[in-house]
Short mmCIF file of C-alpha atoms in Angstrom, two decimals:
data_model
loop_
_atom_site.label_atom_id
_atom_site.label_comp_id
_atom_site.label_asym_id
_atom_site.label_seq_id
_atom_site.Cartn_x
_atom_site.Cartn_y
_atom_site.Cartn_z
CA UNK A 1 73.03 127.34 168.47
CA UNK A 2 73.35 130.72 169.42
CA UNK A 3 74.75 131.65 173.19
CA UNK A 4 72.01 131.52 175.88
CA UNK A 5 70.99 135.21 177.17
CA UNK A 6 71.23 136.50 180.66
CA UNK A 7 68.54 136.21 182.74
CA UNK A 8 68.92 140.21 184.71
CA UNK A 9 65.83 139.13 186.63
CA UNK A 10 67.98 135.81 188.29
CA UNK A 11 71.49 137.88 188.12
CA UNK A 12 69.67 140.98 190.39
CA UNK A 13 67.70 137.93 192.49
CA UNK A 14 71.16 136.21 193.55
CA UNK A 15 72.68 139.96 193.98
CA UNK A 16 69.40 140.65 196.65
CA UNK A 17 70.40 136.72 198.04
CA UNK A 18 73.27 137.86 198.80
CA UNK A 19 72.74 140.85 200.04
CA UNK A 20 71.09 139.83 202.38
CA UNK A 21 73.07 136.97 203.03
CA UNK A 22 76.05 139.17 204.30
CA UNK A 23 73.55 141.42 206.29
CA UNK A 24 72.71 138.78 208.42
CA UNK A 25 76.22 137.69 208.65
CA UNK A 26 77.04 141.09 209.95
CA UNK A 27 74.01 141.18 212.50
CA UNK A 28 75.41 138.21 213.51
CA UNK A 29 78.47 139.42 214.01
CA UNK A 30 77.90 142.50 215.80
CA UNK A 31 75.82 140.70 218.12
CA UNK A 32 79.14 138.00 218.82
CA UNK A 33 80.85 141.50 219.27
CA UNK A 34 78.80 142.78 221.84
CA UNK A 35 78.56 140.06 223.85
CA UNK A 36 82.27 139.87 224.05
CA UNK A 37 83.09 143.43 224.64
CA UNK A 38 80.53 143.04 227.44
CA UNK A 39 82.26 140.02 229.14
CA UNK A 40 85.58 141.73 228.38
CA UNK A 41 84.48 144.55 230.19
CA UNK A 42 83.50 142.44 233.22
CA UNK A 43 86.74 140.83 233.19
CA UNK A 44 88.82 143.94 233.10
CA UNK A 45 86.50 145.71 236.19
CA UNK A 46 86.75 142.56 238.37
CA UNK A 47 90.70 142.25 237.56
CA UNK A 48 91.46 145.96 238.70
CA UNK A 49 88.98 145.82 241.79
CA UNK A 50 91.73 142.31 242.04
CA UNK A 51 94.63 144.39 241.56
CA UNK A 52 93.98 147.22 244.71
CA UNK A 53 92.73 144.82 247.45
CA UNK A 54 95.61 142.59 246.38
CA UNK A 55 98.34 145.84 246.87
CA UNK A 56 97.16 146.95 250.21
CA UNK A 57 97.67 144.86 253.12
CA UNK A 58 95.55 144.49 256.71
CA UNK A 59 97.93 146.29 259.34
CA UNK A 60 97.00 143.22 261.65
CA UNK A 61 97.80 139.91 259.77
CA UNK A 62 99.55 141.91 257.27
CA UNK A 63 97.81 139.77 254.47
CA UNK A 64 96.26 141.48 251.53
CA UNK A 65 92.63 143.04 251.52
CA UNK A 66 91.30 140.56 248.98
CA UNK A 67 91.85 138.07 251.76
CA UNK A 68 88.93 138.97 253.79
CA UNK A 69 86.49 138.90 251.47
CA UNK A 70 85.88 135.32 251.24
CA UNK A 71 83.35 135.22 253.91
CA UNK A 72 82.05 138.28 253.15
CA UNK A 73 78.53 137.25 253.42
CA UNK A 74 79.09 136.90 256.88
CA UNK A 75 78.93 140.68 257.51
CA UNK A 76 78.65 140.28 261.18
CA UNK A 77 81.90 137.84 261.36
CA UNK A 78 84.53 138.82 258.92
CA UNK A 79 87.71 136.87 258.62
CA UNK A 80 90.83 136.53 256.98
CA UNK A 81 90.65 133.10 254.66
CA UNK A 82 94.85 133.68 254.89
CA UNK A 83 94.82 133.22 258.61
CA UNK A 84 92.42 130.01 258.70
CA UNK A 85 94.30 128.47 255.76
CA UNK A 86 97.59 129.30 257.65
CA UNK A 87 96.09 127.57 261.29
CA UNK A 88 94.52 124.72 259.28
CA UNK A 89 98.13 123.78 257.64
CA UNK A 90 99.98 124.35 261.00
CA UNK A 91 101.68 127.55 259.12
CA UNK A 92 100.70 129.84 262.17
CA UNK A 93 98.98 129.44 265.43
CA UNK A 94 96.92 132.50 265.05
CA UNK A 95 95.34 134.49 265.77
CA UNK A 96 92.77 134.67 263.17
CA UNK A 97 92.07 138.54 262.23
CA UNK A 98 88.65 139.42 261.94
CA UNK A 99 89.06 143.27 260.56
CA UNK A 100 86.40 144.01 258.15
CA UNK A 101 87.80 145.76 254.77
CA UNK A 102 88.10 149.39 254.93
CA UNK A 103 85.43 151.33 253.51
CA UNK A 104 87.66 153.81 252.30
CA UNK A 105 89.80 150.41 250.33
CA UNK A 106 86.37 149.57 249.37
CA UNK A 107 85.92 153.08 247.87
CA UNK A 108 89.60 152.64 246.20
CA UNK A 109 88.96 148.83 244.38
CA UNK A 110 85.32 150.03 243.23
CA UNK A 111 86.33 153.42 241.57
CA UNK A 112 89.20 150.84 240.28
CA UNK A 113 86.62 148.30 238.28
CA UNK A 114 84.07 151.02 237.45
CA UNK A 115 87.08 152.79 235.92
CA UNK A 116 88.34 149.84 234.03
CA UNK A 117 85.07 148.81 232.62
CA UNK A 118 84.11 152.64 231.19
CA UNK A 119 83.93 153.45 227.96
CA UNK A 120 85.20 149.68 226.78
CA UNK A 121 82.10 148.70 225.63
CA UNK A 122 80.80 149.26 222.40
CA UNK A 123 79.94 151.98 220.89
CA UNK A 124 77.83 152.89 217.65
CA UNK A 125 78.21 155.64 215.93
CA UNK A 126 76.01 156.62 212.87
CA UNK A 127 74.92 154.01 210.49
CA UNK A 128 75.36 151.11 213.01
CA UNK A 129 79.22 151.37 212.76
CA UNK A 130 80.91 150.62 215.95
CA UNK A 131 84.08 153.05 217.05
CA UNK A 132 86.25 150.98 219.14
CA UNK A 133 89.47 153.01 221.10
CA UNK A 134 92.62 152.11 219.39
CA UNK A 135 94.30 150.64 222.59
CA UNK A 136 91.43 148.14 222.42
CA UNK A 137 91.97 147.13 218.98
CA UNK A 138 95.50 147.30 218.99
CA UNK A 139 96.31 145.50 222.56
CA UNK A 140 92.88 143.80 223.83
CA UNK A 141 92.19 142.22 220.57
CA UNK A 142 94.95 140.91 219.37
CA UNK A 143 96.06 139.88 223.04
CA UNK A 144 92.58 137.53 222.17
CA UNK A 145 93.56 135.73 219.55
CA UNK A 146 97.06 135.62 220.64
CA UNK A 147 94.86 133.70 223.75
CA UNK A 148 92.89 132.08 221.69
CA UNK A 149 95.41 130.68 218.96
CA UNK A 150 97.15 129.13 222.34
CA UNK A 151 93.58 127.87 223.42
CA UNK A 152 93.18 125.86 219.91
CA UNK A 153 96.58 124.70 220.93
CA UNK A 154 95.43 123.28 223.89
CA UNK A 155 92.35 121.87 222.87
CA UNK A 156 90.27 124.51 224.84
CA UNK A 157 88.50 126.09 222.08
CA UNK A 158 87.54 124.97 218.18
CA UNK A 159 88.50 126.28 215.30
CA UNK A 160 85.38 127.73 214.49
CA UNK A 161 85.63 129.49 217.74
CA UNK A 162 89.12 131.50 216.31
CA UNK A 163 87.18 131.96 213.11
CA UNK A 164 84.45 133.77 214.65
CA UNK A 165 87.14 135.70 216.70
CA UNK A 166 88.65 137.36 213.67
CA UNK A 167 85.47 137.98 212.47
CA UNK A 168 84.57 139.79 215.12
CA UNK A 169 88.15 141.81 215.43
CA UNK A 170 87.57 142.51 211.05
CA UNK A 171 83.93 144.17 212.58
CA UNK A 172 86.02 146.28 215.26
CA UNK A 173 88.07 147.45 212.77
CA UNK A 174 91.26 145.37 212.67
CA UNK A 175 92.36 144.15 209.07
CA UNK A 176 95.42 142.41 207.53
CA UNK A 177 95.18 139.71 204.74
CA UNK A 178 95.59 136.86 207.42
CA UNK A 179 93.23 137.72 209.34
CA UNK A 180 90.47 138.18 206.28
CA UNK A 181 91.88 134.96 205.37
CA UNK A 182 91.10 133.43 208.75
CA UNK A 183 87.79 135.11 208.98
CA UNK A 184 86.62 133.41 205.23
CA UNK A 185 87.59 130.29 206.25
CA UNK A 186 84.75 127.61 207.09
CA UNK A 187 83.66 125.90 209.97
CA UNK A 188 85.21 122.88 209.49
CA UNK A 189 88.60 123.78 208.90
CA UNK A 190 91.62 122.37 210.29
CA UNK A 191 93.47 123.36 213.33
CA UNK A 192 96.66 123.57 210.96
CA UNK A 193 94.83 126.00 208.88
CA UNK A 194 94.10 128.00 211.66
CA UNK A 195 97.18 128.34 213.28
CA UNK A 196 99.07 129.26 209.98
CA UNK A 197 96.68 132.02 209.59
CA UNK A 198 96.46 132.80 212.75
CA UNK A 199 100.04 133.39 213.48
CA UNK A 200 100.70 135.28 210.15
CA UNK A 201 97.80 137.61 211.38
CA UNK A 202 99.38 138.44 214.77
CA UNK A 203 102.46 139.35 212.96
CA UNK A 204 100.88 141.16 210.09
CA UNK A 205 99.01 143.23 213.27
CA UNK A 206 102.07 144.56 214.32
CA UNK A 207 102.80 141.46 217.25
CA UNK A 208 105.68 139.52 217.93
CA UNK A 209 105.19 135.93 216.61
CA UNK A 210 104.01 133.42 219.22
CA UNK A 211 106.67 131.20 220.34
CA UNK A 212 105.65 127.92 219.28
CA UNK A 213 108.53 126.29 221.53
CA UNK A 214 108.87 128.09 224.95
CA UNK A 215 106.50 128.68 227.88
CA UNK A 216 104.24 131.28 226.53
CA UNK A 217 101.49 128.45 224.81
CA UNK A 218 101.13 127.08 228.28
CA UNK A 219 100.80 130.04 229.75
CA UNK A 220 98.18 131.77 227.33
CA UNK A 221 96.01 128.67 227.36
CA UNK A 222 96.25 128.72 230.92
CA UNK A 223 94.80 131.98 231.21
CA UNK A 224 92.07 130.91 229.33
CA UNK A 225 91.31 128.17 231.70
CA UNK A 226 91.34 130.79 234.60
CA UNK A 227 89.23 133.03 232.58
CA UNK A 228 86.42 130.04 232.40
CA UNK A 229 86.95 128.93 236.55
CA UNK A 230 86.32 132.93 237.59
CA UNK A 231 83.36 133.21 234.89
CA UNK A 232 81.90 129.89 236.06
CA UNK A 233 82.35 128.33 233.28
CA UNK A 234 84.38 125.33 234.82
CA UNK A 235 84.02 124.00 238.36
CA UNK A 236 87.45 123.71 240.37
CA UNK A 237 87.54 120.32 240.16
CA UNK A 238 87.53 120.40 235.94
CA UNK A 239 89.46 123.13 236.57
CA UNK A 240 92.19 121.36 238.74
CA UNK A 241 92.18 118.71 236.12
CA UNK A 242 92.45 119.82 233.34
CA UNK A 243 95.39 122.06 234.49
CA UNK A 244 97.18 119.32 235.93
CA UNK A 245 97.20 117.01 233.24
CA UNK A 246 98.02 119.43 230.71
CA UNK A 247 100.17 122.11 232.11
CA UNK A 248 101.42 119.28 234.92
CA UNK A 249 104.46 120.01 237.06
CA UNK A 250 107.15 119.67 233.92
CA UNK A 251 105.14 122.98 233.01
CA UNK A 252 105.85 126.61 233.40
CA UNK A 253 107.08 127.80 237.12
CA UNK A 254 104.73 130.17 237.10
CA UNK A 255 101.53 127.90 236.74
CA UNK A 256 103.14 124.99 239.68
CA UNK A 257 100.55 127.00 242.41
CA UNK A 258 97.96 126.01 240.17
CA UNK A 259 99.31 122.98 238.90
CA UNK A 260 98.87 121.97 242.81
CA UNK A 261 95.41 122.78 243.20
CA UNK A 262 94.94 119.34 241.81
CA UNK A 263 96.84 117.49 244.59
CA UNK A 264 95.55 119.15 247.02
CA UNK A 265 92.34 118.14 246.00
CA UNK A 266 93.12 114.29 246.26
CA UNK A 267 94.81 115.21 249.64
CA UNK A 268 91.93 117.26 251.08
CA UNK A 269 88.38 114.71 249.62
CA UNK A 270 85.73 116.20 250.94
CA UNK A 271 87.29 118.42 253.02
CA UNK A 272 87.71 121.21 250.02
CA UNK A 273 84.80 123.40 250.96
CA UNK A 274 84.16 127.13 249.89
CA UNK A 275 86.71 128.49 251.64
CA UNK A 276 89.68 126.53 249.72
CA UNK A 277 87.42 127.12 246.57
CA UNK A 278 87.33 130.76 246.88
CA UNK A 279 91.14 130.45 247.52
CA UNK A 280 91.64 129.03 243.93
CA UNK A 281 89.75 131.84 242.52
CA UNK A 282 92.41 133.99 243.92
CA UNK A 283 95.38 132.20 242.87
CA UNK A 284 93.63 131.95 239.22
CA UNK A 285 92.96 135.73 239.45
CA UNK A 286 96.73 136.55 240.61
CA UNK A 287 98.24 134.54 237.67
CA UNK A 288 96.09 136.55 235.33
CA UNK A 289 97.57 139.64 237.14
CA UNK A 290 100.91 138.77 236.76
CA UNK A 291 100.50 136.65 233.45
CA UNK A 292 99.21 139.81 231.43
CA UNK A 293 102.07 141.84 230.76
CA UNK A 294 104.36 138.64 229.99
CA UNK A 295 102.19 136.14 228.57
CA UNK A 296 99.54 138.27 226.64
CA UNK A 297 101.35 141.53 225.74
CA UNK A 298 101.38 142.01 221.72
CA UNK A 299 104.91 144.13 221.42
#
């Protein structure tokens, strides 16, 4: 029996399969990477207009800026949410300042966001490729799956959702064996197999390796969690949970004001309204503040 000939037609049929297989897969891709520069960017504006009404302080109550915005839909009636939450716990016995914020502090915090949020997005250059700024694929992204290999940790994410993350960081122009590795592997792969190639990848980017041991796990998952309360992912009693039963007060010092959120809950019932809510959002966005040199920085 002689040996079977190849079919060209069927070889050059699979080829165009997949072909267009990986097209889609790229479509895909770039569509995942859109939507997460696009979040990122949100992140980064709302964290900086944070940052500069959390520096500068009211010259009457001396508490920061970002303290009087949590009515601020009451234009008429501003009020410091510091001063109420002071009187209400017997901290102070007022009086409650009612100086609206600055415009010209207003000004400051907005140039602040649209600042942070410029030029972050992406960008596509000829032939659909997207040009991404070194300092965001040498810091943001990596700082993400340095986040998100804690997350997986934690239970917070899958490990398709890491998979999809390096596939998105391989489309923004990040590379390393691990993380093409971690990219190919399928949906239903192990955590193990994810952190393995996950932490070889932060290394082979240039990172120091996460510390399996210590604090920082705790603390990157945790940012996580405070990532999904200020996107609205998570209401503040999930939130408040899930924080204190897995970070708990045996847990990092810097997460106990959070940790607390959850027993102050059970103390207040119903009493918890949008003004103590709006306080957690600040505590969650002053963590993140002072979490992202320590807990997310890559060198």
């Amino acid at each position: 029996m002689g040996i079977p000939k190849r079919d060209a037609r069927g070889d050059a049929d699979e080829a165009k399969r997949a072909i267009a297989w990986w097209r889609a897969r790229y479509a895909h891709v770039m569509v995942g990477l859109s939507q997460w520069r696009r979040r990122a960017d949100a992140r980064r504006s709302r964290r900086a207009r944070f940052r500069v009404l959390l520096a500068e302080v009211c010259g009457e109550c001396s508490h920061p800026w970002v303290e009087h915005l949590a009515d601020a839909g009451l234009v008429g009636s501003p009020v410091c949410s510091e001063c109420v939450y002071e009187l209400e716990h017997g901290f102070s016995s007022g009086p409650i300042c009612h100086r609206p914020v600055p415009i010209d502090v207003l000004s400051r915090a907005d140039a602040a966001a649209a600042a942070a949020g410029q030029g972050r997005s992406d960008q596509l250059v000829g032939g659909g490729r997207i040009r991404v700024a070194k300092e965001d694929r040498d810091a943001s992204s990596i700082a993400t799956l340095r986040e998100a290999t804690a997350a997986l940790f934690f239970g917070l994410v899958q490990p398709r959702d890491v998979i999809a993350l390096a596939a998105d960081l391989l489309a923004a122009g990040s590379d390393g064996v691990s993380l093409v590795a971690l990219a190919s592997l399928y949906s239903s792969a192990t955590p193990a197999d994810v952190f393995d190639l996950s932490f070889a990848a932060l290394i082979e980017a240039g990172a120091r390796p996460l510390d399996r041991d210590g604090e920082e796990i705790p603390l990157l998952a945790l940012r996580v969690a405070c990532l999904r309360l200020l996107d609205g992912d998570w209401d503040l009693r999930s939130f408040s949970s899930w924080v204190h039963d897995r970070i708990g007060h045996e847990g990092p010092a810097a997460a106990q004001p959070l940790v607390e959120v959850d027993d102050e809950l059970d103390a207040r019932g119903i009493g918890a309204g949008e003004r103590y809510r709006q306080k957690v959002l600040r505590l969650a966005a002053t963590f993140l503040a002072d979490t992202e040199g320590p807990a997310s920085e890559d060198h």
